[in-house]
mmCIF file of C-alpha atoms in Angstrom:
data_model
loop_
_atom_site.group_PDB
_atom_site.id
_atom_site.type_symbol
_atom_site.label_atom_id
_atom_site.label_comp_id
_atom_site.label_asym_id
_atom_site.label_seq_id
_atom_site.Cartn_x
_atom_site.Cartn_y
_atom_site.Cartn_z
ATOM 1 C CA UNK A 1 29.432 -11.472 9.013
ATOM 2 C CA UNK A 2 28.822 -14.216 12.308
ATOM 3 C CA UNK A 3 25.224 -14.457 10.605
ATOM 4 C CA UNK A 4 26.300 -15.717 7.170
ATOM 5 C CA UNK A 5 29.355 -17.444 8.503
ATOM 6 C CA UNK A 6 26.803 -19.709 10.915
ATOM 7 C CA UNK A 7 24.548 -20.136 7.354
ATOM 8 C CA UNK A 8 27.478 -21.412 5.630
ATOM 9 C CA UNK A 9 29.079 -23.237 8.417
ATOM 10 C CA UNK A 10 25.251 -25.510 8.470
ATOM 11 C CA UNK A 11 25.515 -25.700 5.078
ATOM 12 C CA UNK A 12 28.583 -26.944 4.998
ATOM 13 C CA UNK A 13 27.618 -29.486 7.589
ATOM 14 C CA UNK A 14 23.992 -30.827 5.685
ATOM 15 C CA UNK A 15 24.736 -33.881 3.313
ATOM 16 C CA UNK A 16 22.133 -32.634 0.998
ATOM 17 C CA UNK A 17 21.872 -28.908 -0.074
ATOM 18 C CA UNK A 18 18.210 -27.117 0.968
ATOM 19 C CA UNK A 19 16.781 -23.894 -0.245
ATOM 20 C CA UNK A 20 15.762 -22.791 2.969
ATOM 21 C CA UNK A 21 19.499 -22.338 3.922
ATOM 22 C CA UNK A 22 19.999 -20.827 0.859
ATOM 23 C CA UNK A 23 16.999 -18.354 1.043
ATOM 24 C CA UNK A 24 18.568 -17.910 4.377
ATOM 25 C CA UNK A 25 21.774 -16.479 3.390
ATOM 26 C CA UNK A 26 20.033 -14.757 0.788
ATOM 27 C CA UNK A 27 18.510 -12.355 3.060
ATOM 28 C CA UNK A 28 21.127 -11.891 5.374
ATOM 29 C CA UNK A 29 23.796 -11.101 2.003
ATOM 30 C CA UNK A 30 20.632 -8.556 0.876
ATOM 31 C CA UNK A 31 20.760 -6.718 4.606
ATOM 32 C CA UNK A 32 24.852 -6.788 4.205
ATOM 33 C CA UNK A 33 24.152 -4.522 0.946
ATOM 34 C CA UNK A 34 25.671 -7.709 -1.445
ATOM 35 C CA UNK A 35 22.700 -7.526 -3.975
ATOM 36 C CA UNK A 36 24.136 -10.235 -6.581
ATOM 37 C CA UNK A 37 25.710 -12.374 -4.108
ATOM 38 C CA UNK A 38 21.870 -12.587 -2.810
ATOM 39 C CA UNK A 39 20.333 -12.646 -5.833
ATOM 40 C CA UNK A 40 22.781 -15.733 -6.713
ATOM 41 C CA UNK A 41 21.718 -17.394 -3.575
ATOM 42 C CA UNK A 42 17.841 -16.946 -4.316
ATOM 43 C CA UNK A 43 18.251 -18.217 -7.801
ATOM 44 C CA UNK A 44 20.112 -21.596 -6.357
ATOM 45 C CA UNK A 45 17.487 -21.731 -3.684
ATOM 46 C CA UNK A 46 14.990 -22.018 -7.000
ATOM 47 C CA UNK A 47 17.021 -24.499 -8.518
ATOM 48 C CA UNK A 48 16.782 -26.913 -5.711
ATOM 49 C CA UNK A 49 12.882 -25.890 -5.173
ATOM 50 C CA UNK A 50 11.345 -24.005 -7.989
ATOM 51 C CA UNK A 51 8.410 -23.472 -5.760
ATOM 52 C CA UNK A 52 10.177 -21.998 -2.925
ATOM 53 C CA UNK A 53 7.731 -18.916 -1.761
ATOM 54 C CA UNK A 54 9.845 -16.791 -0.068
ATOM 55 C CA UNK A 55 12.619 -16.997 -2.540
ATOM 56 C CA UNK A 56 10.204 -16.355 -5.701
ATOM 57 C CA UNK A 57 8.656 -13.356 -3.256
ATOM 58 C CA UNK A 58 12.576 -11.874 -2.162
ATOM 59 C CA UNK A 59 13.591 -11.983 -6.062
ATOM 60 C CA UNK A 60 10.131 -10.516 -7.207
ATOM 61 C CA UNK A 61 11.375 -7.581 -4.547
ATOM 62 C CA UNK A 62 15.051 -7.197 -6.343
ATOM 63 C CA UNK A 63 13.200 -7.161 -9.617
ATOM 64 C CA UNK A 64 11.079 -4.362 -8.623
ATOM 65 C CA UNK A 65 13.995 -2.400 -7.040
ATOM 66 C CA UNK A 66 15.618 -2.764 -10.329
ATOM 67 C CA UNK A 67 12.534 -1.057 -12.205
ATOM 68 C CA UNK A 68 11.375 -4.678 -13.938
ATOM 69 C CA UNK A 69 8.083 -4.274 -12.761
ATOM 70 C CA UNK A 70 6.715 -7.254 -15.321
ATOM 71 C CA UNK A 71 9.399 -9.449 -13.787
ATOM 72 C CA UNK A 72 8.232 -8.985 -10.279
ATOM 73 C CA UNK A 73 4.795 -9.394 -10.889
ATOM 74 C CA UNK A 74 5.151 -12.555 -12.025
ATOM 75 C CA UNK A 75 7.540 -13.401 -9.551
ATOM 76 C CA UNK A 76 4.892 -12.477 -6.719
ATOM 77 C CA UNK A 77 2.089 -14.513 -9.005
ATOM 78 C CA UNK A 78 4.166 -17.391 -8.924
ATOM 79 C CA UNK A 79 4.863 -16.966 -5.193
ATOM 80 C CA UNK A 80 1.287 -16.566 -4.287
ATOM 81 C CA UNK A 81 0.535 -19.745 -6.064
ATOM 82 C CA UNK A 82 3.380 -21.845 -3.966
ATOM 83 C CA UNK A 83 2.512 -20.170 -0.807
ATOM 84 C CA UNK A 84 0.594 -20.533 2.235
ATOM 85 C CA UNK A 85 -2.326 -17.951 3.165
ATOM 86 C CA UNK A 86 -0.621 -15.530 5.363
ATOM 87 C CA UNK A 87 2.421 -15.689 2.727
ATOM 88 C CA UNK A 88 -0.025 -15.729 -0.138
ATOM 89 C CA UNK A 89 -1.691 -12.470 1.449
ATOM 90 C CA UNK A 90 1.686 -11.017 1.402
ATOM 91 C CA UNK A 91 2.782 -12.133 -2.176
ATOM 92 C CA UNK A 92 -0.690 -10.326 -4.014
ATOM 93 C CA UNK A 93 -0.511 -7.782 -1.611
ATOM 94 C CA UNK A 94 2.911 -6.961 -2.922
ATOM 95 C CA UNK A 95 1.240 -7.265 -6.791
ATOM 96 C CA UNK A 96 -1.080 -5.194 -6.098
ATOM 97 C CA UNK A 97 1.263 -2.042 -4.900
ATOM 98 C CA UNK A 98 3.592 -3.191 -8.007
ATOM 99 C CA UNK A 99 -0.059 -2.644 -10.185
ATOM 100 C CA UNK A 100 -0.226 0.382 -9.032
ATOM 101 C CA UNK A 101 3.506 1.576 -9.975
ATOM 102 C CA UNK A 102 2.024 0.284 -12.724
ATOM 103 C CA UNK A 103 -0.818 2.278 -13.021
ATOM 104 C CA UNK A 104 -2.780 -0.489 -13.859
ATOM 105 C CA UNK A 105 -5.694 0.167 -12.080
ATOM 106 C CA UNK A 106 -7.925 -2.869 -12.336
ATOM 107 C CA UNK A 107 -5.018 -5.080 -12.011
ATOM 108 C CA UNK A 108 -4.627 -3.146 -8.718
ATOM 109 C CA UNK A 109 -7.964 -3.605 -7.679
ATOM 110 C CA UNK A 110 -8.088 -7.593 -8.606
ATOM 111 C CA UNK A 111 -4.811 -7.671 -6.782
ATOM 112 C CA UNK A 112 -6.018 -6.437 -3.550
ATOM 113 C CA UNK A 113 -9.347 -8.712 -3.926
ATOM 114 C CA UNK A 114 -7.636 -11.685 -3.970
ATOM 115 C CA UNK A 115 -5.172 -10.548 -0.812
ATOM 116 C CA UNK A 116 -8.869 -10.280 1.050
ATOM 117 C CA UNK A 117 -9.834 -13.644 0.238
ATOM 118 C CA UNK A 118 -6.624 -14.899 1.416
ATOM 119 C CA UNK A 119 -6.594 -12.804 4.376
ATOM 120 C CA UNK A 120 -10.094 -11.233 4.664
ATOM 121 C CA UNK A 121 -8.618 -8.898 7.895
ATOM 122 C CA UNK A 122 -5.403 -7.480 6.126
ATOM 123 C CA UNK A 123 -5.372 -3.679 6.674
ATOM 124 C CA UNK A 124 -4.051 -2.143 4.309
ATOM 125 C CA UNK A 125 -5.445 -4.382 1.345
ATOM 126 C CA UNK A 126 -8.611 -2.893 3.099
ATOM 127 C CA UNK A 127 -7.676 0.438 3.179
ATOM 128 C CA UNK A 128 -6.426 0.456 -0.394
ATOM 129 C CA UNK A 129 -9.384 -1.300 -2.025
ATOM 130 C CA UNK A 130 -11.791 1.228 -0.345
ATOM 131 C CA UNK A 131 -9.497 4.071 -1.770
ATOM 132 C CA UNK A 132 -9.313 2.108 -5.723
ATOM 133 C CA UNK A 133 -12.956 1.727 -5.433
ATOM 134 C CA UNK A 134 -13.620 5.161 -4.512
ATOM 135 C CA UNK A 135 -11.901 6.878 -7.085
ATOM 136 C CA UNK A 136 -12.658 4.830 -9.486
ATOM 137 C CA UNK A 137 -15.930 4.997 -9.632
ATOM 138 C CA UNK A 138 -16.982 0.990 -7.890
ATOM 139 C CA UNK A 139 -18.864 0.042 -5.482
ATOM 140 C CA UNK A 140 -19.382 2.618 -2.826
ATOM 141 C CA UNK A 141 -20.905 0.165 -0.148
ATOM 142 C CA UNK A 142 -18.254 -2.532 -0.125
ATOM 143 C CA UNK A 143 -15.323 0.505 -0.108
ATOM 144 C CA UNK A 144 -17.488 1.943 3.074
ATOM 145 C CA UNK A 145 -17.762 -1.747 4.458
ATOM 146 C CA UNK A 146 -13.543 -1.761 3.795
ATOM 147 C CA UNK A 147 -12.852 1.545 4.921
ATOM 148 C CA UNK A 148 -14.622 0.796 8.198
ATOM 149 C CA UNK A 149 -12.742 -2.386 8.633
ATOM 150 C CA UNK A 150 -9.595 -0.690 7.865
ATOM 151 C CA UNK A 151 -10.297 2.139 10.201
ATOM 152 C CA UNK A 152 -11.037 0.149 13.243
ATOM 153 C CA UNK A 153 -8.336 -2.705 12.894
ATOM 154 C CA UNK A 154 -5.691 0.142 12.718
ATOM 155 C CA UNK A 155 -6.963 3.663 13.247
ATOM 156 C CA UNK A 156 -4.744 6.094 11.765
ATOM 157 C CA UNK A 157 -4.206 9.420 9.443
ATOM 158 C CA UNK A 158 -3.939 6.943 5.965
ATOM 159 C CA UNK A 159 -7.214 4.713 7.296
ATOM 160 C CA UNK A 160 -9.305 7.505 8.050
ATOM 161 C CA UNK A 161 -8.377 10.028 5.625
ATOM 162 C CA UNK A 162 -9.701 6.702 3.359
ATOM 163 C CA UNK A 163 -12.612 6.085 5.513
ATOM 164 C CA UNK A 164 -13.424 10.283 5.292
ATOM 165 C CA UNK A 165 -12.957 10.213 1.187
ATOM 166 C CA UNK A 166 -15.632 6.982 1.019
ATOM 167 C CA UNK A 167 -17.897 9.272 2.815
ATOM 168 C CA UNK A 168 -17.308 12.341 0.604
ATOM 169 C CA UNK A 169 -17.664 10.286 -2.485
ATOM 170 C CA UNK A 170 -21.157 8.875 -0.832
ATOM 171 C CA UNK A 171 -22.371 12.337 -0.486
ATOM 172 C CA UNK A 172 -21.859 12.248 3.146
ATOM 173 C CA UNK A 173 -20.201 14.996 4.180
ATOM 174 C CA UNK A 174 -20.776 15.675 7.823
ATOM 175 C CA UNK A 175 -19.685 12.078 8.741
ATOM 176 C CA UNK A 176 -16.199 13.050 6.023
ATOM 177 C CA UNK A 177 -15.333 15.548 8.035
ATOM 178 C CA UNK A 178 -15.714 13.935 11.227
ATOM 179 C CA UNK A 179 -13.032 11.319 10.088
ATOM 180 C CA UNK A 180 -10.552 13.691 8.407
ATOM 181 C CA UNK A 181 -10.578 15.816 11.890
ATOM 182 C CA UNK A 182 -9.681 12.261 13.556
ATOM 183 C CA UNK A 183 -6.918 11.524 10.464
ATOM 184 C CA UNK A 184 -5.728 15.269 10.998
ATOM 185 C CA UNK A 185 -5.049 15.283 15.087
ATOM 186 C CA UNK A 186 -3.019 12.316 13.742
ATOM 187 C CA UNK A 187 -1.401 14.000 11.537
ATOM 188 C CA UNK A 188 -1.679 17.973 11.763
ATOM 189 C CA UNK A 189 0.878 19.008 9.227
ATOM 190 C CA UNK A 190 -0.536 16.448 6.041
ATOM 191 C CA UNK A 191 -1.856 19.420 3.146
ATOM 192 C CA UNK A 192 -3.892 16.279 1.511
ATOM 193 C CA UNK A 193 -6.088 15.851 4.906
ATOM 194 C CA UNK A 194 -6.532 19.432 5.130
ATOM 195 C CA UNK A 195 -7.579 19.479 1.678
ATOM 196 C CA UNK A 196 -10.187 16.756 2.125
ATOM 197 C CA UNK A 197 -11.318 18.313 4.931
ATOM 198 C CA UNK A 198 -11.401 21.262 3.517
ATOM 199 C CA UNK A 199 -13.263 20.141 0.545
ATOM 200 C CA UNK A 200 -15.945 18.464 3.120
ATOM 201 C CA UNK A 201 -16.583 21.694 5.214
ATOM 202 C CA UNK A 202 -17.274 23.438 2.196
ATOM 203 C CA UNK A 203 -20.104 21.145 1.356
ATOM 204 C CA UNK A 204 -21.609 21.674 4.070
ATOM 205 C CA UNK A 205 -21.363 25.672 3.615
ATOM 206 C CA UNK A 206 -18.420 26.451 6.173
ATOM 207 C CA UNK A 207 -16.883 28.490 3.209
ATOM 208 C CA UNK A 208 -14.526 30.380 5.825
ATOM 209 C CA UNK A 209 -12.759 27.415 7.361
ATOM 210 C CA UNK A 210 -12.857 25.713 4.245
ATOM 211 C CA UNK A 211 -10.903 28.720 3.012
ATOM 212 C CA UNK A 212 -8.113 28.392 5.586
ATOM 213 C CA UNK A 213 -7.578 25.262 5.532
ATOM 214 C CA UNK A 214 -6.613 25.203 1.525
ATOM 215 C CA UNK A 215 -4.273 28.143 1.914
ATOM 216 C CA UNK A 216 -2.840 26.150 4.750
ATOM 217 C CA UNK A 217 -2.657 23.188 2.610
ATOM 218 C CA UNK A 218 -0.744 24.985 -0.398
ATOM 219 C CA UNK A 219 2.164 26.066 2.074
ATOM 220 C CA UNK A 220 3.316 22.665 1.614
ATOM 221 C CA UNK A 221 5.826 22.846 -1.831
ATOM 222 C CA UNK A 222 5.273 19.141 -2.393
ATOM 223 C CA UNK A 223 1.693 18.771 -1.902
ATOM 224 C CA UNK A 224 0.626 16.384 -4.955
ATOM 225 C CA UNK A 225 -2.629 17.806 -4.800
ATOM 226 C CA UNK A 226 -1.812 21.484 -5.648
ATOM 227 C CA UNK A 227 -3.464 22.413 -8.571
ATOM 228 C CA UNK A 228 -7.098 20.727 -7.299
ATOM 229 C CA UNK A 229 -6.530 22.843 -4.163
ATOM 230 C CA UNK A 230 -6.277 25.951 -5.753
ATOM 231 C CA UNK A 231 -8.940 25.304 -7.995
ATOM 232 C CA UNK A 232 -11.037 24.871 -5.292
ATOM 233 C CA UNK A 233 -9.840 27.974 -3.457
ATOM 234 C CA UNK A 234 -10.746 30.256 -6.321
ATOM 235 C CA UNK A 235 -13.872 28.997 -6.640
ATOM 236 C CA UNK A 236 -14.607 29.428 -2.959
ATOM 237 C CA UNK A 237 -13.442 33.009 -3.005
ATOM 238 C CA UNK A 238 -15.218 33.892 -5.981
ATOM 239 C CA UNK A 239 -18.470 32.702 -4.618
#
């Protein structure tokens, strides 16, 4: 309440009207819970400056928390275009996760190319191209080259379990499962990482690990990756 009475109280006081006060209040209405109060305040900020990045980039986020994921796409499009490059980086960044609500995979992948050119050391536009590219079939040597960069600007389970997967899908299995035993002392209860590793130790023949570690994986009721584990673990024990 002192926040948005000090916005108002310096509005109150400027002779002309500016949309960074009103982007200002914006935000602090949005933390208060007062969604339409906010979203009035963005939408006056844009009538002062259509062009207003942060106000195109805090409505694209209402749209998509509303489910109108067209809307906020081109709400983050528009404030990519009117922002600087750490902002812009954030804006197609933001596309690129609403692509893949979307399920729009190469608008995903374009997306995430374009954050990299903006801002060619942003982690997790890193780590997610090297996963797109992976499972989709691209180039295997630029995901590596990303999931490396992702891996050593922030080492953790989701960048190595993504640097282990680019390894598995390059036929590399030794050097998978050295990187999902890194991802998995980060994160020791995650079924998907002791899937992947699993799926890695069994191409290299350690069947009996491999073994345990699905089993261990399908105690989890809301592992995503169910049916693919248990595929694999009645092919392993009917070898």
């Amino acid at each position: 309440h002192e926040a948005l009475a000090a916005v108002r109280k310096a509005r109150a006081g400027q002779d002309v009207e500016t949309a960074d006060l009103l982007d200002l209040q914006g935000r602090i209405e949005l933390i208060a819970g007062n969604r339409s109060a906010a979203k009035q305040s963005f939408e006056q900020a844009l009538g002062l400056d259509p062009e207003h990045a942060s106000t195109l980039l805090a409505l694209s986020s209402l749209a998509a928390s509303e489910g109108d994921l067209g809307a906020a796409i081109d709400l983050a499009q528009q404030s990519a275009k009117a922002s600087r490059r750490a902002e812009k980086a954030d804006a197609l960044y933001f596309a690129a996760e609403l692509s893949t609500r979307q399920g729009k995979t190469a608008d995903t992948i374009d997306y995430l190319q374009q954050t990299l050119r903006s801002s060619p050391g942003h982690v997790e536009a890193a780590n997610n191209l090297a996963w797109e590219l992976a499972e989709s079939g691209g180039n295997l040597d630029r995901a590596l080259e990303l999931a490396m960069l992702a891996a050593r600007g922030r080492p953790s389970a989701t960048t190595l379990d993504t640097l282990g997967w680019v390894q598995l899908k390059r036929d590399q299995p030794r050097e998978a499962a050295r990187a999902f035993e890194a991802a998995l002392s980060e994160a020791p209860d995650s079924a998907t990482i002791l899937y992947h590793l699993a799926l890695a130790l069994a191409s290299q023949g350690d069947t009996g690990r491999a073994k345990e570690l699905l089993r261990e994986s399908l105690e989890d009721p809301d592992f995503a990756e169910r049916p693919q584990a248990q595929l694999e673990l009645t092919r392993l024990e009917g070898s």
